[in-house]
XYZ file of C-alpha atoms in Angstrom:
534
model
C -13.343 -73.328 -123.896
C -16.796 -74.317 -125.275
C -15.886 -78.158 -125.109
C -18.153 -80.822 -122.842
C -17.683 -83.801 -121.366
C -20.863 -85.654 -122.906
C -24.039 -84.666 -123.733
C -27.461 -85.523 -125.432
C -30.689 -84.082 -126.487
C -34.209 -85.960 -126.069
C -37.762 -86.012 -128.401
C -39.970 -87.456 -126.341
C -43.938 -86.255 -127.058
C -46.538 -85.343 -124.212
C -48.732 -88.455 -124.201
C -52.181 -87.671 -124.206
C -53.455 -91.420 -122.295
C -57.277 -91.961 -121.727
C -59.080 -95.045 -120.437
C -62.592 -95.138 -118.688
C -63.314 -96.450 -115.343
C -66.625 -97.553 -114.477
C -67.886 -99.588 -111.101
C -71.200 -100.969 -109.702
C -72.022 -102.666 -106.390
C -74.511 -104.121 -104.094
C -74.313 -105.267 -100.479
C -77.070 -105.466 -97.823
C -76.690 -106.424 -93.865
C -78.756 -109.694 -92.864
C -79.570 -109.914 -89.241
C -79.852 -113.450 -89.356
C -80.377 -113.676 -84.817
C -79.786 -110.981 -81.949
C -75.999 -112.040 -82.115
C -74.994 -112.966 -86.060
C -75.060 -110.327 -88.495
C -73.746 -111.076 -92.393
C -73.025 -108.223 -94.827
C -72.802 -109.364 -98.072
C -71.583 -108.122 -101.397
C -70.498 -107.934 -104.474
C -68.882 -105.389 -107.106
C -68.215 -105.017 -110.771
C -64.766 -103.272 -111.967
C -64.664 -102.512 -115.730
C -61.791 -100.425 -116.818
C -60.673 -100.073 -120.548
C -57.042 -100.286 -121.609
C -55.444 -97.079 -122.912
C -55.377 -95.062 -125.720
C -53.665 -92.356 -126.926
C -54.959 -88.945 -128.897
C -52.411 -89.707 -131.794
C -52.479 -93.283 -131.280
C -48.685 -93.250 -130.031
C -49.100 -96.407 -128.379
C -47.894 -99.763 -129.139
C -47.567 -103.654 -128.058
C -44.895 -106.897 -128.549
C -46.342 -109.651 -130.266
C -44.216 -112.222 -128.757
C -45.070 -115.126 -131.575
C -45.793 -112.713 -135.134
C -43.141 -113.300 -137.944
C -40.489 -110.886 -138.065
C -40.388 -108.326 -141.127
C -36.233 -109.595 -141.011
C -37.227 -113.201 -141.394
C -36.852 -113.242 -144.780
C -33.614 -110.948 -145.476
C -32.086 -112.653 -142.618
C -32.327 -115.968 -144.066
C -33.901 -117.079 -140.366
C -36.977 -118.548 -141.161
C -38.554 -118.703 -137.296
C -37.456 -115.329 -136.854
C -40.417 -113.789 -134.535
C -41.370 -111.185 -132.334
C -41.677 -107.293 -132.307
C -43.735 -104.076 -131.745
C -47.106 -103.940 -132.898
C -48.921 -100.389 -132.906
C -52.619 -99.265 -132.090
C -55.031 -98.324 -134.420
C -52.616 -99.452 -137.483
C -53.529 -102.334 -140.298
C -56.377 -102.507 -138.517
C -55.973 -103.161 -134.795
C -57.687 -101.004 -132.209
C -56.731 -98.179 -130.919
C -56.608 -99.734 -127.525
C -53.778 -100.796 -126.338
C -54.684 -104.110 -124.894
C -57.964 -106.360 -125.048
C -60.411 -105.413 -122.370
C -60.668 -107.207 -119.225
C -64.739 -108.152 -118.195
C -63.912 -110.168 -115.642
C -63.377 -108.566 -112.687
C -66.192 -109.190 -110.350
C -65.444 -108.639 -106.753
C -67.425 -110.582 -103.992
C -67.054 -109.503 -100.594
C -68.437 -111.456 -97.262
C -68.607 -110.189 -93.256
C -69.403 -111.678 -90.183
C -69.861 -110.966 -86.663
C -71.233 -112.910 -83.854
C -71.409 -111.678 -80.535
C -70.464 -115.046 -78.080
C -71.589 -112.739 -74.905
C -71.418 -109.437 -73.792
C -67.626 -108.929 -73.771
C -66.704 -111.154 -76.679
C -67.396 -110.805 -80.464
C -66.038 -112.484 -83.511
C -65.423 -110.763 -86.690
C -64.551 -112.549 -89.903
C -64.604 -110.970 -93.629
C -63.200 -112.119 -97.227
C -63.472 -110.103 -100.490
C -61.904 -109.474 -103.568
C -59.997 -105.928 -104.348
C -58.706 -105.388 -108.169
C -55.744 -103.564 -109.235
C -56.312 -99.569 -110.859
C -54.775 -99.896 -114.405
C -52.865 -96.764 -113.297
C -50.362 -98.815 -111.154
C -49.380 -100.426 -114.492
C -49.006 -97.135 -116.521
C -45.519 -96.070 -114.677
C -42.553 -95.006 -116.642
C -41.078 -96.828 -119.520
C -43.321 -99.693 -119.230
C -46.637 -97.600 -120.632
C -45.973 -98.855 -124.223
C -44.962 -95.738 -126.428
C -41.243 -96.636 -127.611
C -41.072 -95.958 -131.279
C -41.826 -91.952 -130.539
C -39.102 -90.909 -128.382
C -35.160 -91.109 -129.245
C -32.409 -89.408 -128.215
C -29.139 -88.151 -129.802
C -25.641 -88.128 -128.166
C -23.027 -85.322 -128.155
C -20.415 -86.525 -130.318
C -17.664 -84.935 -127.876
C -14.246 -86.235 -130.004
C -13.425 -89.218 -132.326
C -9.962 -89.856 -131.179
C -10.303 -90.842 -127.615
C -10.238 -87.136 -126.387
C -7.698 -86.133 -127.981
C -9.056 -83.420 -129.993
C -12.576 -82.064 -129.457
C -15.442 -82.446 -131.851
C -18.552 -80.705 -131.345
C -18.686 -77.678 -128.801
C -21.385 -75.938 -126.662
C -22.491 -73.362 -129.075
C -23.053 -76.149 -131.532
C -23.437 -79.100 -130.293
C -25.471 -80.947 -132.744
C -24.454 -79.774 -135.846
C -25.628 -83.005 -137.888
C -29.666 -82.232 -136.168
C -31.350 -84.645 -133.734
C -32.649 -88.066 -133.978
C -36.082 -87.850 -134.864
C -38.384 -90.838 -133.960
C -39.525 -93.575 -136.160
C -42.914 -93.764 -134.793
C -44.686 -97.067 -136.348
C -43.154 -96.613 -140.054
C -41.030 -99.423 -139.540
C -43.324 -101.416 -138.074
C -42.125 -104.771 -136.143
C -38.874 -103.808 -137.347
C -39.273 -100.725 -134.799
C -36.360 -100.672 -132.620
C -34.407 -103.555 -133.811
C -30.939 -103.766 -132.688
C -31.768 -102.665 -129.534
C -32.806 -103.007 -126.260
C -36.558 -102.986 -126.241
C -39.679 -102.913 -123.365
C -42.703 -104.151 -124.272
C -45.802 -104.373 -122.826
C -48.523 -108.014 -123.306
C -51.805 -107.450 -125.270
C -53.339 -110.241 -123.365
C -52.842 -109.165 -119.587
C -55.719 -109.648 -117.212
C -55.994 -107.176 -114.128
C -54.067 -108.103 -111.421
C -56.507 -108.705 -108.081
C -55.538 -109.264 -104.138
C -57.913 -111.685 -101.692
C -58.155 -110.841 -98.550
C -59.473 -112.433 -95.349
C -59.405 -112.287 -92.009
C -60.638 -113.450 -88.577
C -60.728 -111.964 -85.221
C -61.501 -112.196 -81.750
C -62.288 -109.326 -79.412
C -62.772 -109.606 -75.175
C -63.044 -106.905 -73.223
C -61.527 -107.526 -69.901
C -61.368 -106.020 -66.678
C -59.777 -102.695 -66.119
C -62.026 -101.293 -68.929
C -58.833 -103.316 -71.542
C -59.452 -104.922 -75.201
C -57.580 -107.953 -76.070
C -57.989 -108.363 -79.982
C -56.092 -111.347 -81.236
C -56.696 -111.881 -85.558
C -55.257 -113.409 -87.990
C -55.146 -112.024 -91.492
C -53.716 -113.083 -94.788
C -54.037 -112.464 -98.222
C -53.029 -113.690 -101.803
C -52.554 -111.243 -104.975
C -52.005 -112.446 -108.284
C -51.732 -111.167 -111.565
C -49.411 -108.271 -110.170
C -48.000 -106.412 -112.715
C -44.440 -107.400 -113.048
C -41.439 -107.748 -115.994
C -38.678 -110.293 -116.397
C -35.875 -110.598 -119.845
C -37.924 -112.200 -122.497
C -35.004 -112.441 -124.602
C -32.684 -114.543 -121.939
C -30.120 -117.451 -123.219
C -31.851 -120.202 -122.742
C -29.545 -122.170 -120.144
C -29.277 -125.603 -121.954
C -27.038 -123.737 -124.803
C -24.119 -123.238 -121.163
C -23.069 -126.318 -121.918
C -21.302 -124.801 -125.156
C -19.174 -122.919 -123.029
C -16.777 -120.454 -124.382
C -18.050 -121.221 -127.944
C -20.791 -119.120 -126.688
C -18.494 -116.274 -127.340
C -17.167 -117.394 -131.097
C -17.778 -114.405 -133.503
C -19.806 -115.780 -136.077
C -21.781 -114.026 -139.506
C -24.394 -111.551 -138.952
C -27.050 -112.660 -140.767
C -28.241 -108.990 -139.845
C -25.708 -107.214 -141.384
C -26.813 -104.203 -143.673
C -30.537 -105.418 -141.606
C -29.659 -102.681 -138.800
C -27.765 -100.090 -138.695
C -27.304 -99.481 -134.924
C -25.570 -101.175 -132.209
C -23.675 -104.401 -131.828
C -25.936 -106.441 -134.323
C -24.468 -103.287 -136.954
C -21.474 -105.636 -137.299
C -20.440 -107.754 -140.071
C -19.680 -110.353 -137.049
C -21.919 -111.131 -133.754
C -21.587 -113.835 -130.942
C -22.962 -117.294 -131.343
C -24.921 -116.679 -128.003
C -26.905 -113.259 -129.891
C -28.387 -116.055 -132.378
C -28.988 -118.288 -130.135
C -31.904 -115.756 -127.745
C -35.255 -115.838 -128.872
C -35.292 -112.510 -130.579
C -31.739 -112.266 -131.844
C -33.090 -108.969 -134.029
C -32.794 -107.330 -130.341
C -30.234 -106.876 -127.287
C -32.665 -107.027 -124.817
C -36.617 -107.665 -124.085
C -37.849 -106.841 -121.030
C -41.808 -108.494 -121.254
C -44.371 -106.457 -118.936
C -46.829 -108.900 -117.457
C -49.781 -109.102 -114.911
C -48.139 -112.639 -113.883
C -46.335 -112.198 -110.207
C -48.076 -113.240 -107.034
C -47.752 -113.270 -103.247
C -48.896 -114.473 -100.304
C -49.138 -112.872 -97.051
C -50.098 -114.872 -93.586
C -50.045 -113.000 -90.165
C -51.265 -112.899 -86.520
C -51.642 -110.111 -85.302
C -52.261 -109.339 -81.282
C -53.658 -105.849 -79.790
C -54.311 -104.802 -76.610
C -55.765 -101.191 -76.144
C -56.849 -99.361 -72.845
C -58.559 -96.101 -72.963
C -57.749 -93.277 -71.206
C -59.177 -94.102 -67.804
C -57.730 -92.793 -64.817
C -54.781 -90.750 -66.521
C -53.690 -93.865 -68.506
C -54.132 -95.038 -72.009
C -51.623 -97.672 -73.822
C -51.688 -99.306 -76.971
C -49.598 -102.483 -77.676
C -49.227 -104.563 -81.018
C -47.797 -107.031 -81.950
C -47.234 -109.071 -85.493
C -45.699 -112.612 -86.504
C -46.132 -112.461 -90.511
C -44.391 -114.023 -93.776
C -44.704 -112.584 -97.345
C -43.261 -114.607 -100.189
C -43.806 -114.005 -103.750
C -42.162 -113.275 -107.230
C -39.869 -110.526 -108.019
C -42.087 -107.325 -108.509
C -40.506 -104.120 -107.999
C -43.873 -101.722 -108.621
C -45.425 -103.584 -105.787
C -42.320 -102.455 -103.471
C -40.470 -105.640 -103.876
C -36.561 -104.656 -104.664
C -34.733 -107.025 -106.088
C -32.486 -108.244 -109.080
C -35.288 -109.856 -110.271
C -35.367 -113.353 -112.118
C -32.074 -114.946 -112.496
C -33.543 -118.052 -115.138
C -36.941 -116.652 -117.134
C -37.303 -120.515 -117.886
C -37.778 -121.311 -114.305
C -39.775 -118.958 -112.908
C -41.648 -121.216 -110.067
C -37.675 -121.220 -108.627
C -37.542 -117.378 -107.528
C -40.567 -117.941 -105.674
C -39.035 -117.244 -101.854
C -39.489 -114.538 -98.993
C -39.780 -110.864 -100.258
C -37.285 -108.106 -99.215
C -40.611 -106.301 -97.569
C -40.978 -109.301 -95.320
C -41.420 -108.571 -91.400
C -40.915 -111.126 -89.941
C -42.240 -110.081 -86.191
C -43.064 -106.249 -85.206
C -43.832 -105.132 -81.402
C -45.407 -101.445 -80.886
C -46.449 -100.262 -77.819
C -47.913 -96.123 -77.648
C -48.871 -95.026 -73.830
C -49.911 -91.879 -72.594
C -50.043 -91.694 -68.824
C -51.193 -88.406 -66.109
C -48.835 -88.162 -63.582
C -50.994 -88.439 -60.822
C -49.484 -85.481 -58.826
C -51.300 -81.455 -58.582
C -54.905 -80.847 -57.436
C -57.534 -82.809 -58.061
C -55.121 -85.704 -58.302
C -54.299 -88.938 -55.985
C -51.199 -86.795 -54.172
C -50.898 -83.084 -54.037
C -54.952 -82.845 -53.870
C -54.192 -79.399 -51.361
C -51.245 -77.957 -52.884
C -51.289 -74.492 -52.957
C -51.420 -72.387 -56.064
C -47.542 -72.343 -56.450
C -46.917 -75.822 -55.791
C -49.117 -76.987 -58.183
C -47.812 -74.619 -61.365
C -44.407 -76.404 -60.497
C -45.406 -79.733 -59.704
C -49.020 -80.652 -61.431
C -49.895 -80.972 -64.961
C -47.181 -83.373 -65.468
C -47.932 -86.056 -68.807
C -45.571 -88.492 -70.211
C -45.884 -90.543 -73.241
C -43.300 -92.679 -75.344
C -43.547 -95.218 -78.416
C -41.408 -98.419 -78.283
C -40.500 -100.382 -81.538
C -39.082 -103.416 -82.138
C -38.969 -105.313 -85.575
C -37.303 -107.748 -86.973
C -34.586 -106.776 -90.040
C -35.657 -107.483 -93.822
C -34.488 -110.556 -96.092
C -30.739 -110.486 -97.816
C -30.340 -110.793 -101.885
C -26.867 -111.890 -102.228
C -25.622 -111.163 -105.454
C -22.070 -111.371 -107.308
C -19.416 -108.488 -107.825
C -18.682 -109.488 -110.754
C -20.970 -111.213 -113.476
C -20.689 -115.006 -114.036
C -20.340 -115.403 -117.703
C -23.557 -116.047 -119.354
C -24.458 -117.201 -116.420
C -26.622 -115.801 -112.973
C -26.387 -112.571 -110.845
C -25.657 -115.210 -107.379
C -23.548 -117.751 -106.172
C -24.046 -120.791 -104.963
C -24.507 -122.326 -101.591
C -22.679 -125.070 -99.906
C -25.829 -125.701 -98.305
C -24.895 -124.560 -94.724
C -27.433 -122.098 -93.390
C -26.164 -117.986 -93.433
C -27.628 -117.118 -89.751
C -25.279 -116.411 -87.150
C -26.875 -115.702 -83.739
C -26.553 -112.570 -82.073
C -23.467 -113.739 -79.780
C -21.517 -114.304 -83.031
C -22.830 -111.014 -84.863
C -20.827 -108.709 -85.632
C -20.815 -104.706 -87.985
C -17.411 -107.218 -89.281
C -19.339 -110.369 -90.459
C -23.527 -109.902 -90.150
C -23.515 -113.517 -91.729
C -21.385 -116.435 -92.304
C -19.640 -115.699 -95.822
C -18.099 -119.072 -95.908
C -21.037 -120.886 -96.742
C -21.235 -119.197 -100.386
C -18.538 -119.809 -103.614
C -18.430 -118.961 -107.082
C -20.415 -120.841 -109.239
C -18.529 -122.351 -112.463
C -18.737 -119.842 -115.802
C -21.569 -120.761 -117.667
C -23.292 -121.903 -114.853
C -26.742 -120.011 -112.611
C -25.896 -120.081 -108.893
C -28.188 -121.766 -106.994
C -28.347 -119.725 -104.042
C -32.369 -118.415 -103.432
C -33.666 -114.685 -104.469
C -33.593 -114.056 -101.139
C -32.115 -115.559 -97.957
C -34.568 -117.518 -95.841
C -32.754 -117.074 -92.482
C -30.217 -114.469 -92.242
C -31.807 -110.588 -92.163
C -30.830 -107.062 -92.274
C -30.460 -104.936 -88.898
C -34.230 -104.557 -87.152
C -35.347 -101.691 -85.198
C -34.738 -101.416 -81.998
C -36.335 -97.980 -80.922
C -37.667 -95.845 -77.926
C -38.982 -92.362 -78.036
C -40.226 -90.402 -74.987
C -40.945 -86.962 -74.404
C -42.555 -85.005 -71.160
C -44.573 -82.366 -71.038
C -46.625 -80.163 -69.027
C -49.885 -78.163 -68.988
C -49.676 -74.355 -66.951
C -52.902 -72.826 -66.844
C -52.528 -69.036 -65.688
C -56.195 -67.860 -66.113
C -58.880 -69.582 -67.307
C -58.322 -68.373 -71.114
C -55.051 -68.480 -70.441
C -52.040 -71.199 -70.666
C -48.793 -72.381 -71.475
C -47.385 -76.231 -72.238
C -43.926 -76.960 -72.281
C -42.671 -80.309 -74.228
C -39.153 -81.932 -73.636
C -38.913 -84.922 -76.705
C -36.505 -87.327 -77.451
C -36.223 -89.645 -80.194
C -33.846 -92.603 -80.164
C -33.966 -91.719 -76.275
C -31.374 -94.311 -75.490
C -28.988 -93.699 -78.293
C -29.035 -96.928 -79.950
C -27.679 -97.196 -83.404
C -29.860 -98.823 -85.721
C -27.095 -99.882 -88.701
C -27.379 -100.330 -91.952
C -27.614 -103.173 -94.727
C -24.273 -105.312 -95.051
C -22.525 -106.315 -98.263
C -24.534 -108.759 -99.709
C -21.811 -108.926 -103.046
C -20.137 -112.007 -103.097
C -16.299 -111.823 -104.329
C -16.283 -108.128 -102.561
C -13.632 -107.659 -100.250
C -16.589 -106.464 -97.518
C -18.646 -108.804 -98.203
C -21.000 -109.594 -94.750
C -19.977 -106.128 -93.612
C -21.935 -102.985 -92.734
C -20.495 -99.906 -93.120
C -22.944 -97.566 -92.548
C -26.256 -96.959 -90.262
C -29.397 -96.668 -91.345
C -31.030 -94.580 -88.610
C -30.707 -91.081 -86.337
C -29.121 -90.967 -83.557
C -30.493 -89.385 -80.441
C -32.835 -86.313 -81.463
C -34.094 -83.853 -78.781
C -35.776 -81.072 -79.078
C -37.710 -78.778 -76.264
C -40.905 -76.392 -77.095
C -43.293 -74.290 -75.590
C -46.796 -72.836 -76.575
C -48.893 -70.074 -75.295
C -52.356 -71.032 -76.033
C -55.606 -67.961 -75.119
């Protein structure tokens, strides 16, 4: 019939982005005796902000006057987008960072002739490309979109159609005509003139003994902190002393916006008290892009590696770690982010990448069986095709399951994303675990309206599923000729079948809340091969 369900048309321009990237080092080795040796270093990072051919960039100035101040009869009235290379600001996007010097330090000392210490520290800075992702690159103002207008009664009789569907033309974008007025109404992004480059520290210290049987124990620990990491949170949050008010929140007051802006809810002769009562009320929404999260990491980590001697060679690890930080989703962290802007030091907790404890162990092993070997050193030509050449191998994996983020089905009323906590711990152990109840779901309730919960970002006990994995395959080496021969391989992943399952519901007021549902892992994989090889 020519009719759609919805549609919409973008303008969004081909950025051209440009920044320069320059580095310098120096290290040397000092031999300071027969067993010490330092390396030291240092480097210099300098790496200008962007800029764009047509200067299709822009900023928020979080503290400039508003261009509505004055027609809105709000006097503080602050905060909007600011664009490059216009009334005279540069054409870069943010102020250049000069201080990103990066010293580095290494050690090792040999105690004797099977044991050495290692030790190192240095500074590592963040590429400015990390932070140029998606949305948060800075260039709202030149891109819109127009929507379909499909019907104006509810469906009941069709507007535009497919061979037309924007009769009325598209949207064009504003680019920086309106200046800090840019966007208003709506729900902006917008990107810090004064962030520094984000940096991680790293150290370590290890330990290395060879002993007998030709084996290396390795036992380390490592650890680092990163700050600056780029990161956002909602600039433009209710600040939570105004809950208190409670449903008065909601009272439809006068728009002192009105005939102001012409999109959106603030297009309305009437608004909520809460709109005028966020720092930009001119907006619906300000996500701020900083270089302000940080994390710690802290780990020992054990190896012990044998080479192939003998037919054998193995490789075990093993890792007891804990990673806390800030919400920061570019850095891998997933989470809902910051439930109170005003108290950021309170989100601070375990991220959802944490691993707790991991256990690897690799082998390869030679059946010792055909000529040449321990038994079957005189078998015949046929007895060895069928019974020498035999190799087995396998990886074993254990790990521990990630952090929970319990949330709420529903929104609390100008309030937080999570409940609260009666202060009983989540954990059940294993003998109590079950795909029906992963936690205990009676230790959470619904916080009051107008209220944050005060349950943590992330739980500090109870965990996803882990991994509990074994793969093993066989194979075997025929040699025909000399120039030619034949291996067959039998695999199997998941060899004994175990289900690894997936995440539970972690939305409080759900009716499966604590449940899983799902798994998050194959089942038992085999496959069989053969190659001719000449």
């Amino acid at each position: 019939l020519g009719y759609a369900g919805s549609g919409a048309s973008y303008v969004s321009p081909a950025l051209a982005i440009q920044s320069q990237y320059a580095a310098g080092y120096f290290q040397d080795d000092i031999r300071l005796t027969s067993r010490l040796t330092l390396n030291i270093g240092i480097r210099y990072d300098l790496e200008t902000p962007r800029t764009e051919r047509y200067n299709r960039l822009n900023w928020f100035d979080f503290t400039a006057a508003s261009p509505l101040a004055a027609a809105s009869g709000i006097s503080d009235l602050h905060g909007g987008l600011k664009f490059v290379g216009v009334g005279g600001a540069s054409r870069l996007q943010q102020n250049t960072d000069r201080n990103n010097f990066a010293p580095r330090f290494g050690l090792a000392y040999t105690v004797d002739s099977k044991t050495v210490i290692r030790g190192g520290y240095g500074i590592f800075y963040v590429p400015m490309t990390i932070n140029a992702l998606g949305a948060s690159v800075g260039a709202q103002g030149y891109s819109t979109s127009t929507s379909m207008v499909r019907t104006l009664d509810s469906g009941l009789t069709p507007a535009n159609v497919l061979s037309d569907p924007f009769p009325d033309g598209l949207n064009q974008p504003s680019g920086n005509a309106d200046g800090m007025a840019t966007l208003a109404g709506q729900s902006i992004r917008g990107i810090d003139r004064n962030d520094r480059t984000g940096y991680v520290q790293q150290y370590n210290i290890d330990i290395q003994r060879e002993l007998p049987g030709g084996i290396l124990l390795d036992a380390a620990y490592s650890g680092s902190h990163s700050v600056k990491l780029f990161t956002a949170w909602n600039e433009d949050q209710l600040n939570p002393s105004y809950y208190s008010m409670g449903s008065a929140l909601q009272t439809q007051v006068t728009n002192p916006f009105y005939g102001l802006i012409s999109l959106g809810t603030l297009a309305s002769s009437t608004v909520s008290r809460a709109q005028l009562l966020l720092p930009y009320p001119q907006f619906t929404g300000v996500t701020g892009v900083f270089s302000a999260g940080n994390s710690t990491y802290n780990s020992f980590q054990l190896k012990v590696e044998r080479r192939m001697s003998s037919g054998l060679s193995f490789l075990i690890g093993y890792t007891l770690a804990k990673n806390i930080g800030d919400p920061n989703p570019i850095y891998g962290e997933s989470s809902s982010g910051f439930q109170n802007n005003y108290d950021r030091r309170s989100e601070r907790s375990l991220l959802t990448t944490d691993v707790a404890q991991r256990f690897v162990a690799s082998y390869t092993y030679e059946l010792p069986f055909g000529r040449g070997k321990h038994w079957g050193s005189g078998w015949n030509r046929f007895a060895n095709l069928i019974g020498g050449g035999w190799h087995i191998n396998g990886i074993t994996t254990f790990q521990s399951g990630m952090p929970l983020i319990i949330g709420l089905s529903s929104a609390n009323t100008y309030g937080g994303s999570r409940p609260n906590s009666t202060g009983e711990s989540a954990y059940l152990p294993p003998s109590e675990r079950t795909v029906n109840k992963w936690f205990n779901t009676s230790v959470f309730t619904q916080p009051p309206a107008y209220s944050l919960g005060n349950v943590g970002r992330t739980l500090p006990d109870a965990r996803k599923p882990g991994v509990n994995n074994f793969d093993f395959s066989v194979f075997k080496m025929f040699k025909f000729t000399e120039r030619l021969g034949m291996q067959f391989r039998a695999e199997a992943f998941n060899v004994f079948n175990h289900t690894r399952f997936g995440s539970p519901n972690t939305s409080f007021g759900s009716s499966s809340f604590g449940r899983i549902s799902s798994t998050g892992g194959d089942p038992r994989i085999m496959q069989m091969a053969l190659k001719l090889s000449f």
